[in-house]
Short mmCIF file of C-alpha atoms in Angstrom, two decimals:
data_model
loop_
_atom_site.label_atom_id
_atom_site.label_comp_id
_atom_site.label_asym_id
_atom_site.label_seq_id
_atom_site.Cartn_x
_atom_site.Cartn_y
_atom_site.Cartn_z
CA MET A 297 133.54 151.27 101.11
CA ASN A 298 136.71 149.16 100.65
CA LEU A 299 139.25 148.57 103.42
CA MET A 300 141.79 151.10 102.09
CA ASN A 301 139.22 153.92 101.97
CA PHE A 302 138.03 153.03 105.47
CA ILE A 303 141.58 153.18 106.87
CA ILE A 304 142.32 156.46 105.10
CA ARG A 305 139.09 158.03 106.36
CA LYS A 306 139.81 156.81 109.89
CA TYR A 307 143.28 158.39 109.98
CA ILE A 308 142.07 161.63 108.39
CA THR A 309 139.34 161.87 111.05
CA LYS A 310 141.90 161.37 113.84
CA LEU A 311 144.25 163.93 112.29
CA LEU A 312 141.49 166.54 111.90
CA THR A 313 140.38 165.96 115.51
CA ILE A 314 143.93 166.50 116.84
CA VAL A 315 144.41 169.61 114.66
CA PHE A 316 141.05 171.00 115.76
CA ILE A 317 141.73 170.52 119.50
CA GLY A 318 145.20 172.00 119.03
CA PHE A 319 143.68 175.01 117.25
CA ILE A 320 141.32 175.64 120.17
CA LEU A 321 144.23 175.34 122.65
CA ILE A 322 146.27 177.88 120.66
CA ILE A 323 143.37 180.35 120.63
CA ALA A 324 142.87 179.86 124.39
CA TYR A 325 146.61 180.40 125.02
CA MET A 326 146.62 183.58 122.90
CA GLN A 327 143.71 185.04 124.87
CA TYR A 328 144.74 183.86 128.36
CA ASP A 329 148.41 183.47 129.20
CA THR A 330 149.86 181.23 131.89
CA LYS A 331 150.15 184.05 134.45
CA THR A 332 146.43 184.83 134.07
CA PHE A 333 145.51 181.20 134.73
CA LEU A 334 147.82 180.88 137.72
CA LEU A 335 146.54 184.13 139.24
CA GLY A 336 142.92 183.13 138.64
CA PHE A 337 143.30 179.72 140.26
CA LYS A 338 145.18 181.31 143.18
CA ARG A 339 142.22 183.64 143.78
CA ILE A 340 139.80 180.70 143.61
CA HIS A 341 141.97 178.81 146.10
CA ASN A 342 141.82 181.80 148.47
CA LEU A 343 138.05 182.03 147.97
CA LEU A 344 137.58 178.36 148.79
CA GLY A 345 139.75 178.85 151.85
CA ARG A 346 137.45 181.65 153.02
CA MET A 347 134.48 179.28 152.81
CA TYR A 348 135.80 177.51 155.90
CA PRO A 349 134.86 177.40 158.73
CA ILE A 350 131.25 177.07 157.62
CA ASP A 351 128.71 179.37 159.26
CA PHE A 352 125.96 176.96 160.35
CA SER A 353 124.12 179.72 162.21
CA ILE A 354 122.15 180.74 159.12
CA LEU A 355 120.55 177.30 158.64
CA PRO A 356 117.25 178.38 160.31
CA GLU A 357 117.11 181.38 157.95
CA LEU A 358 117.44 179.08 154.93
CA LYS A 359 114.24 177.19 155.73
CA GLN A 360 111.91 179.64 153.93
CA PRO A 361 114.06 179.97 150.75
CA ILE A 362 114.41 176.17 150.56
CA VAL A 363 110.63 175.73 150.91
CA GLU A 364 110.13 178.33 148.15
CA THR A 365 112.58 176.49 145.88
CA ILE A 366 110.87 173.12 146.44
CA ASN A 367 107.39 174.63 145.98
CA ILE A 368 108.35 176.30 142.70
CA ALA A 369 109.87 173.09 141.31
CA LEU A 370 107.25 170.65 142.62
CA PHE A 371 104.04 172.49 141.75
CA SER A 372 105.23 174.02 138.48
CA SER A 373 106.02 170.48 137.30
CA ILE A 374 102.58 169.16 138.34
CA LEU A 375 100.60 171.97 136.70
CA ALA A 376 102.81 172.03 133.60
CA LEU A 377 102.29 168.29 133.07
CA CYS A 378 98.50 168.66 133.45
CA THR A 379 98.47 171.54 130.96
CA ALA A 380 100.59 169.54 128.50
CA LEU A 381 98.13 166.62 128.72
CA LEU A 382 95.24 168.99 128.00
CA LEU A 383 97.08 170.42 124.98
CA LEU A 384 98.24 167.05 123.70
CA PRO A 385 95.24 166.44 121.34
CA ILE A 386 96.01 169.63 119.37
CA LEU A 387 99.77 169.03 119.40
CA THR A 388 99.47 165.73 117.53
CA ASN A 389 97.47 164.60 114.51
CA VAL A 390 96.74 161.23 116.12
CA LEU A 391 93.15 162.12 117.03
CA PHE A 392 92.00 164.74 114.55
CA ARG A 393 94.24 164.04 111.54
CA LEU A 394 94.77 167.79 111.11
CA LYS A 395 98.29 168.41 109.91
CA ILE A 396 98.36 172.21 109.92
CA ILE A 397 97.30 172.79 113.56
CA PRO A 398 99.93 170.49 115.17
CA LYS A 399 102.59 171.99 112.91
CA VAL A 400 101.68 175.56 113.90
CA PHE A 401 101.62 174.74 117.61
CA SER A 402 104.82 172.69 117.42
CA ALA A 403 106.63 175.51 115.62
CA PHE A 404 105.34 178.03 118.18
CA PHE A 405 106.43 175.84 121.10
CA SER A 406 109.82 175.12 119.49
CA VAL A 407 110.64 178.83 119.23
CA PHE A 408 109.74 179.49 122.88
CA ARG A 409 111.60 176.37 123.99
CA THR A 410 114.84 177.97 122.81
CA MET A 411 114.52 180.71 125.44
CA PRO A 412 116.48 179.95 128.65
CA PHE A 413 114.30 179.95 131.78
CA LEU A 414 116.41 182.58 133.57
CA ILE A 415 115.81 185.07 130.74
CA ILE A 416 112.05 184.49 131.01
CA ALA A 417 112.31 184.94 134.79
CA ALA A 418 114.27 188.18 134.38
CA ILE A 419 111.66 189.57 131.96
CA LEU A 420 108.82 188.61 134.32
CA VAL A 421 110.63 190.25 137.25
CA SER A 422 110.87 193.48 135.25
CA LEU A 423 107.12 193.29 134.60
CA PHE A 424 105.70 191.91 137.86
CA SER A 425 108.47 192.90 140.32
CA THR A 426 110.65 190.56 142.38
CA GLY A 427 109.19 187.54 144.13
CA VAL A 428 108.10 183.94 143.78
CA PHE A 429 105.42 184.68 141.15
CA SER A 430 107.95 185.46 138.40
CA GLY A 431 110.05 182.41 139.24
CA PHE A 432 107.07 180.06 139.35
CA VAL A 433 105.67 181.24 136.00
CA SER A 434 109.05 180.98 134.24
CA ILE A 435 109.69 177.42 135.46
CA TYR A 436 106.07 176.48 134.69
CA LEU A 437 106.40 177.70 131.08
CA ILE A 438 109.68 175.85 130.48
CA ASN A 439 108.26 172.66 132.04
CA LEU A 440 105.14 172.98 129.87
CA LEU A 441 107.19 173.28 126.68
CA THR A 442 109.44 170.36 127.64
CA ALA A 443 106.59 168.08 128.75
CA ALA A 444 104.54 168.92 125.64
CA LYS A 445 107.45 167.99 123.34
CA LEU A 446 108.16 164.67 125.07
CA LEU A 447 104.48 163.63 125.37
CA LYS A 448 103.86 164.55 121.73
CA GLU A 449 106.66 162.20 120.65
CA TYR A 450 105.31 159.41 122.87
CA ALA A 451 101.70 159.91 121.71
CA GLU A 452 102.68 159.65 118.03
CA GLU A 453 104.07 156.16 118.73
CA VAL A 454 100.65 154.84 119.82
CA GLU A 455 99.38 152.06 117.54
CA LEU A 456 97.05 153.52 114.90
CA LYS A 457 95.18 150.21 114.67
CA GLN A 458 93.99 150.61 118.24
CA LEU A 459 92.68 154.10 117.49
CA GLU A 460 90.96 152.95 114.30
CA ALA A 461 89.35 150.02 116.14
CA MET A 462 87.86 152.37 118.75
CA GLU A 463 86.68 154.77 116.05
CA SER A 464 84.93 151.91 114.24
CA LEU A 465 83.04 151.15 117.46
CA GLY A 466 81.69 154.72 117.51
CA SER A 467 83.76 155.89 120.50
CA SER A 468 83.97 159.66 121.04
CA LYS A 469 87.24 161.53 120.67
CA PHE A 470 87.42 162.00 124.45
CA VAL A 471 87.00 158.26 125.10
CA ILE A 472 89.65 157.44 122.48
CA TYR A 473 92.05 159.97 124.02
CA LYS A 474 91.44 158.64 127.53
CA ASN A 475 91.52 154.90 126.82
CA ALA A 476 93.81 154.58 123.82
CA ILE A 477 96.35 157.35 124.38
CA LEU A 478 96.48 158.26 128.09
CA SER A 479 96.29 154.64 129.24
CA ASN A 480 99.29 153.79 127.02
CA LEU A 481 101.23 156.83 128.20
CA LYS A 482 100.99 156.25 131.96
CA PRO A 483 104.63 155.11 132.40
CA GLN A 484 105.85 157.91 130.13
CA VAL A 485 103.78 160.53 132.00
CA ILE A 486 105.41 159.52 135.30
CA SER A 487 108.85 159.57 133.66
CA VAL A 488 108.25 163.00 132.10
CA TYR A 489 107.09 164.41 135.44
CA PHE A 490 110.23 163.38 137.27
CA LEU A 491 112.47 164.49 134.42
CA THR A 492 110.91 167.96 134.55
CA LEU A 493 111.11 167.93 138.35
CA GLU A 494 114.86 167.21 138.21
CA SER A 495 115.36 170.08 135.80
CA SER A 496 113.05 172.35 137.82
CA ILE A 497 114.87 171.91 141.11
CA ARG A 498 118.14 173.00 139.45
CA GLY A 499 116.39 175.92 137.78
CA ALA A 500 114.46 177.00 140.88
CA SER A 501 117.65 176.95 142.96
CA VAL A 502 119.16 179.84 140.94
CA LEU A 503 116.03 181.91 140.20
CA GLY A 504 116.95 184.23 143.07
CA LEU A 505 119.89 185.52 141.05
CA VAL A 506 117.40 187.63 139.05
CA GLY A 507 115.13 188.29 142.05
CA ALA A 508 112.60 185.55 141.25
CA GLY A 509 112.54 183.90 144.69
CA GLY A 510 114.09 180.75 146.10
CA ILE A 511 117.39 180.00 147.78
CA GLY A 512 119.37 181.57 144.93
CA GLN A 513 118.34 185.01 146.17
CA ARG A 514 120.04 184.39 149.51
CA LEU A 515 123.10 182.96 147.72
CA TRP A 516 123.45 186.11 145.63
CA GLN A 517 123.02 188.29 148.72
CA GLU A 518 125.80 186.51 150.64
CA LEU A 519 128.12 186.60 147.60
CA ASN A 520 127.66 190.36 147.30
CA HIS A 521 128.44 190.72 151.03
CA LEU A 522 131.56 188.51 150.59
CA ARG A 523 130.28 186.12 153.27
CA TYR A 524 131.84 183.02 151.74
CA ASP A 525 131.46 181.08 155.00
CA ARG A 526 127.71 181.41 154.44
CA VAL A 527 127.96 180.79 150.71
CA SER A 528 129.50 177.39 151.45
CA ILE A 529 126.56 176.19 153.58
CA ILE A 530 124.08 177.44 150.95
CA VAL A 531 125.95 175.58 148.19
CA ILE A 532 126.13 172.40 150.31
CA THR A 533 122.39 172.67 151.05
CA LEU A 534 121.66 173.10 147.34
CA VAL A 535 123.76 170.08 146.38
CA ILE A 536 122.07 167.89 149.02
CA LEU A 537 118.62 169.08 147.92
CA ILE A 538 119.32 168.39 144.23
CA PHE A 539 120.90 165.03 145.07
CA ILE A 540 117.82 163.93 147.09
CA ILE A 541 115.45 164.97 144.28
CA ASP A 542 117.62 163.08 141.78
CA LEU A 543 117.48 159.93 143.91
CA VAL A 544 113.69 160.12 144.33
CA SER A 545 113.29 160.78 140.61
CA TYR A 546 115.58 157.88 139.71
CA TYR A 547 113.65 155.52 142.01
CA PHE A 548 110.23 156.34 140.58
CA ARG A 549 111.37 156.40 136.95
CA ASN A 550 112.87 152.93 137.35
CA LEU A 551 110.06 151.52 139.47
CA GLN A 552 108.64 148.52 137.65
CA ASN A 553 104.98 147.63 138.04
CA THR A 554 104.66 144.23 139.58
CA SER A 555 102.76 141.72 137.45
CA GLN A 556 101.63 139.72 140.51
CA LEU A 557 98.76 142.08 141.35
CA THR A 558 95.52 140.44 142.38
CA PHE A 559 92.27 141.67 140.85
CA GLU A 560 91.21 143.25 144.17
CA ARG A 561 94.50 145.16 144.48
CA PHE A 562 94.27 146.30 140.88
CA ILE A 563 90.77 147.72 141.43
CA LEU A 564 91.84 149.35 144.71
CA ARG A 565 94.86 151.00 143.09
CA LYS A 566 92.77 152.19 140.18
CA ASN A 567 90.18 153.79 142.49
CA VAL A 568 92.89 155.42 144.62
CA VAL A 569 94.47 156.92 141.50
CA ARG A 570 91.08 158.22 140.28
CA VAL A 571 90.54 160.04 143.57
CA ALA A 572 94.15 161.10 144.19
CA ILE A 573 94.89 162.75 140.83
CA PRO A 574 92.01 165.30 140.93
CA LEU A 575 92.82 166.07 144.57
CA ILE A 576 96.50 166.63 143.76
CA ILE A 577 95.65 168.93 140.85
CA LEU A 578 93.04 170.91 142.80
CA GLY A 579 95.28 171.09 145.88
CA SER A 580 98.20 172.28 143.77
CA ILE A 581 96.16 175.09 142.21
CA VAL A 582 94.85 176.25 145.61
CA TYR A 583 98.28 176.07 147.25
CA VAL A 584 100.02 177.85 144.36
CA THR A 585 97.59 180.79 144.50
CA LYS A 586 98.58 181.26 148.15
CA PHE A 587 102.34 180.86 148.06
CA ILE A 588 103.07 182.95 144.93
CA ASN A 589 102.00 185.98 146.99
CA ILE A 590 101.36 188.73 144.41
CA SER A 591 98.84 191.49 144.97
CA HIS A 592 96.04 192.10 142.47
CA GLU A 593 97.35 195.63 141.89
CA ARG A 594 100.88 194.43 141.10
CA PHE A 595 99.51 191.68 138.85
CA PHE A 596 97.38 194.02 136.74
CA ILE A 597 100.23 196.53 136.44
CA GLY A 598 102.37 193.71 135.06
CA VAL A 599 99.63 192.64 132.65
CA LYS A 600 99.38 196.22 131.33
CA GLN A 601 103.13 196.31 130.81
CA LEU A 602 102.87 193.15 128.74
CA SER A 603 101.34 195.24 125.94
CA VAL A 604 104.40 197.52 126.00
CA LEU A 605 106.63 194.44 125.87
CA GLY A 606 104.59 193.04 122.98
CA ASN A 607 104.95 196.24 120.96
CA GLY A 608 108.70 196.20 121.54
CA ILE A 609 109.04 192.52 120.64
CA ILE A 610 107.29 192.91 117.27
CA THR A 611 109.49 195.90 116.36
CA PRO A 612 113.09 194.69 116.83
CA ASP A 613 115.97 197.17 116.74
CA LEU A 614 117.82 195.93 113.66
CA ALA A 615 120.63 198.44 114.18
CA TYR A 616 121.57 196.41 117.27
CA SER A 617 122.18 193.28 115.16
CA THR A 618 125.95 193.80 114.85
CA LYS A 619 126.40 193.92 118.62
CA MET A 620 124.07 190.94 118.98
CA PHE A 621 126.02 188.80 116.48
CA SER A 622 129.39 189.53 118.10
CA GLU A 623 128.19 188.48 121.57
CA LEU A 624 126.19 185.56 120.20
CA LEU A 625 129.38 184.28 118.58
CA VAL A 626 131.08 184.46 121.99
CA SER A 627 128.28 182.35 123.55
CA ILE A 628 128.56 179.76 120.76
CA GLU A 629 132.36 179.65 121.09
CA ILE A 630 132.08 179.10 124.86
CA ALA A 631 129.50 176.33 124.42
CA PHE A 632 131.46 174.68 121.62
CA SER A 633 134.88 174.72 123.30
CA ALA A 634 133.46 173.57 126.66
CA THR A 635 131.59 170.71 124.95
CA ILE A 636 134.66 169.58 122.96
CA PHE A 637 137.00 169.53 125.95
CA ALA A 638 134.34 167.88 128.12
CA ALA A 639 133.82 165.22 125.43
CA VAL A 640 137.55 164.38 125.39
CA THR A 641 137.57 164.19 129.20
CA ALA A 642 134.39 162.09 129.25
CA ILE A 643 136.05 159.40 127.09
CA PHE A 644 138.37 158.63 130.02
CA THR A 645 136.00 159.33 132.95
CA SER A 646 133.35 157.08 131.38
CA TYR A 647 135.82 154.20 131.36
CA LEU A 648 136.94 154.88 134.95
CA SER A 649 133.32 154.92 136.18
CA SER A 650 132.12 151.81 134.29
CA VAL A 651 131.65 148.84 136.59
CA ASN A 652 131.96 146.24 133.82
CA LEU A 653 135.16 147.77 132.37
CA PHE A 654 137.10 149.21 135.29
CA GLY A 655 135.83 147.08 138.16
CA LYS A 656 132.98 147.45 140.64
CA TYR A 657 134.85 148.90 143.62
CA LYS A 658 137.36 150.97 141.65
CA ALA A 659 134.57 152.59 139.60
CA LEU A 660 132.52 153.51 142.67
CA SER A 661 134.71 156.47 143.73
CA MET A 662 134.63 157.92 140.21
CA LYS A 663 130.84 157.52 140.10
CA VAL A 664 130.54 159.54 143.33
CA PHE A 665 132.85 162.23 141.94
CA ILE A 666 130.90 162.43 138.66
CA ASN A 667 127.58 162.72 140.51
CA ILE A 668 128.99 165.65 142.49
CA LEU A 669 130.04 167.41 139.26
CA ARG A 670 126.62 166.77 137.72
CA THR A 671 124.76 168.01 140.78
CA PHE A 672 126.34 171.47 140.86
CA PRO A 673 124.29 173.94 138.76
CA PRO A 674 126.68 175.55 136.22
CA ILE A 675 125.74 179.06 137.28
CA ILE A 676 127.07 178.47 140.81
CA VAL A 677 130.38 177.19 139.45
CA ALA A 678 130.48 180.24 137.15
CA LEU A 679 130.04 182.56 140.15
CA ILE A 680 133.05 180.94 141.87
CA PHE A 681 135.23 181.23 138.75
CA PHE A 682 133.96 184.77 138.22
CA ARG A 683 135.54 185.69 141.57
CA GLY A 684 138.82 184.16 140.41
CA PHE A 685 139.11 185.26 136.77
CA GLY A 686 136.78 188.25 136.75
CA PRO A 687 134.11 188.94 134.11
CA GLY A 688 134.61 187.20 130.80
CA ALA A 689 134.27 184.00 128.81
CA ILE A 690 136.81 181.95 130.79
CA SER A 691 134.50 181.73 133.85
CA SER A 692 131.66 180.52 131.67
CA PHE A 693 133.92 177.99 129.93
CA PHE A 694 135.06 176.33 133.18
CA ALA A 695 131.50 176.25 134.57
CA LEU A 696 130.15 174.56 131.44
CA TYR A 697 133.14 172.26 131.15
CA ILE A 698 132.82 170.91 134.70
CA TYR A 699 129.05 170.38 134.48
CA THR A 700 129.22 168.87 130.98
CA VAL A 701 131.89 166.36 132.01
CA GLY A 702 129.54 165.13 134.76
CA VAL A 703 126.47 164.85 132.51
CA MET A 704 128.24 163.31 129.49
CA THR A 705 130.10 160.81 131.64
CA LYS A 706 126.88 159.65 133.26
CA MET A 707 125.08 159.31 129.92
CA TYR A 708 127.88 157.45 128.13
CA ASN A 709 128.55 155.36 131.21
CA GLU A 710 124.97 154.04 130.97
CA VAL A 711 125.70 153.02 127.35
CA LEU A 712 128.92 151.24 128.35
CA GLU A 713 127.34 149.40 131.27
CA GLY A 714 124.62 148.15 128.92
CA ILE A 715 127.15 146.35 126.69
CA ASN A 716 126.47 142.66 126.12
CA ASN A 717 128.78 140.42 128.16
CA ASN A 718 129.69 138.49 125.00
CA VAL A 719 131.37 141.62 123.62
CA LEU A 720 133.46 141.97 126.78
CA LEU A 721 134.42 138.28 126.70
CA MET A 722 135.45 138.66 123.05
CA THR A 723 137.76 141.60 123.86
CA LYS A 724 139.33 139.64 126.74
CA SER A 725 139.92 136.62 124.48
CA LEU A 726 142.06 138.82 122.22
CA GLY A 727 144.51 139.27 125.09
CA LEU A 728 144.16 143.08 125.10
CA GLY A 729 144.30 145.11 128.29
CA SER A 730 141.06 146.55 129.65
CA PHE A 731 141.81 150.15 128.63
CA VAL A 732 143.30 149.21 125.24
CA SER A 733 140.25 147.11 124.35
CA TYR A 734 138.00 150.00 125.44
CA VAL A 735 139.79 152.54 123.23
CA LYS A 736 140.42 150.28 120.21
CA ILE A 737 137.20 148.23 120.11
CA ILE A 738 134.42 149.30 122.45
CA PHE A 739 134.70 153.07 121.97
CA ASN A 740 134.88 152.68 118.19
CA GLY A 741 131.88 150.35 118.25
CA TYR A 742 129.77 152.74 120.33
CA PHE A 743 131.09 155.91 118.73
CA PRO A 744 127.69 156.89 117.19
CA GLU A 745 126.09 156.88 120.66
CA PHE A 746 128.94 159.04 121.96
CA VAL A 747 128.53 161.55 119.13
CA THR A 748 124.79 161.73 119.82
CA ILE A 749 125.46 162.55 123.49
CA VAL A 750 128.04 165.20 122.55
CA LEU A 751 125.66 166.89 120.10
CA TYR A 752 122.77 166.91 122.58
CA ARG A 753 125.00 168.50 125.22
CA PHE A 754 126.23 171.11 122.73
CA GLU A 755 122.61 172.11 122.04
CA ALA A 756 121.95 172.40 125.78
CA ASN A 757 125.18 174.32 126.39
CA ILE A 758 124.16 177.05 123.95
CA LYS A 759 121.30 177.90 126.31
CA ASN A 760 123.47 177.39 129.39
CA SER A 761 126.13 179.77 128.08
CA THR A 762 123.42 182.41 127.62
CA ILE A 763 122.31 182.01 131.23
CA LEU A 764 125.91 182.21 132.49
CA GLY A 765 126.37 185.47 130.59
CA MET A 766 123.63 186.96 132.75
CA VAL A 767 125.91 186.87 135.80
CA GLY A 768 128.84 188.51 134.00
CA ALA A 769 130.47 185.42 132.50
CA GLY A 770 130.46 186.73 128.91
CA GLY A 771 128.27 186.23 125.84
CA ILE A 772 124.83 187.32 124.74
CA GLY A 773 123.36 186.83 128.23
CA HIS A 774 125.24 189.90 129.43
CA LEU A 775 123.48 192.05 126.78
CA LEU A 776 120.12 190.49 127.64
CA VAL A 777 120.29 191.22 131.35
CA ASN A 778 121.42 194.81 130.75
CA ASN A 779 118.60 195.52 128.30
CA ILE A 780 116.01 193.78 130.48
CA GLU A 781 117.07 195.99 133.38
CA TYR A 782 116.44 199.13 131.29
CA ARG A 783 113.40 197.59 129.51
CA ASN A 784 114.81 198.08 126.03
CA TRP A 785 112.27 195.68 124.54
CA ASN A 786 113.23 196.46 120.94
CA ARG A 787 116.81 195.39 121.58
CA ILE A 788 115.67 192.41 123.63
CA SER A 789 113.57 191.35 120.63
CA THR A 790 116.67 191.48 118.40
CA LEU A 791 118.70 189.47 120.91
CA LEU A 792 115.99 186.81 121.36
CA ILE A 793 115.42 186.46 117.61
CA GLY A 794 119.15 185.95 117.05
CA LEU A 795 119.38 183.49 119.94
CA SER A 796 116.32 181.49 118.83
CA LEU A 797 117.43 181.29 115.20
CA SER A 798 120.93 180.18 116.16
CA ILE A 799 119.60 177.43 118.46
CA ILE A 800 117.13 176.21 115.81
CA ILE A 801 119.87 176.14 113.14
CA ILE A 802 122.29 174.31 115.47
CA GLU A 803 119.58 171.79 116.43
CA ASN A 804 118.90 171.03 112.75
CA ILE A 805 122.62 170.68 111.96
CA SER A 806 122.98 168.45 115.02
CA TYR A 807 120.03 166.31 113.90
CA PHE A 808 121.54 165.92 110.42
CA ILE A 809 124.92 164.85 111.86
CA ARG A 810 123.25 162.35 114.23
CA MET A 811 121.36 160.77 111.34
CA ARG A 812 124.54 160.53 109.25
CA VAL A 813 126.54 158.98 112.09
CA LYS A 814 123.89 156.35 112.76
CA LYS A 815 123.96 155.13 109.14
#
């Protein structure tokens, strides 16, 4: 590509971006006028005012829901990781060289991974009644699918020469799996566990919105009773809980093994791990069977109803497709517009929170603000905006926008803070200001990484917009929760097929764009 073509393409890209953002703004203005926005924000301001003074008297009553939330997140992550490790040999062709079996299982897992956890929880509640059991199983399934995908990718990076060497020595498949694969995946296994735990604590905190246990159930109850002074303390408790889990997760994922271990300490640690892991797994299974608290009668009734669900799922109501497509389009529009506006915002917030670009002390306050945005589960923000703007897409948009700004800023900020000091010195030597050099040089240089982050968040926001629709914030989630309530399994099948296909198509388009940008 010659210089002239490069310049032309650059200006055309900028022009198209400006036109596109302007087009979205025009559509938004046509649907929601200025008076609607002002009235909505006035209502939210009144709502926030009613959250003070905070009612601390309910703190003792929150103990049990908080314990339920932590139990669901903690033990579902442990058991899901163990299950994923057991399934790992059939998910990869590293051990058995069978191409068809891993492909079938991977395709099966990929389809189910497109289903948002709150939809699974709502379906389980309709089958097995309200309670912790439905919430635990839904989070367990999502954690299993996530852990299996990540571990599969890590396992396929194991050196084939090491496997072939062990095979040539006559080692059994189990020995090869244990010594060649699991031993190499130890750091990744720990990382995957804490990643799923972070996700689980956010998920478990809102399971109560569909009656699946946890602190979300009490949040929904107080919202319905208009006790905003109690809602505030529940939200603060949730934020603190998620923040603590994030800190613990961050510490362990970044904990480096010291190389100064003596032989005696190495043997001691190895023996402790050998004893501790089986005890943790066994203890988790025993404890889970006690705290999920479902009677045998209720369990078997739910199992019988699974056959009814299965019959409905395999016979979708195709006449419902038109309704499904119209609401699915709304969910995609919400996810897309929220991601685009969040991406534009994240360009500036990433700079303001980067220590090496904006300054250590000046960036600290922005980092704290971004962490607060990232900590709030989108569904809670949607509930607040729902009270201000009423049911509809605008509540979902703001919820996704706020959360996505926090996540994207954090991710791109890590890229910026990893820049080589020589690059920064080069930009300073040109005599450009800090922000000008960021926009003109650094952002352009790390644009592929930014696009990758934006595309990943868009994929995630498709699922998030579906969940938000379940609490009246517009989109296909609204149809799902209504049909789940009336057990219209044929229509639910149509909705899930449409949702899964759209997510798979978007993921493939996103992957293609990421590969093109990286070239």
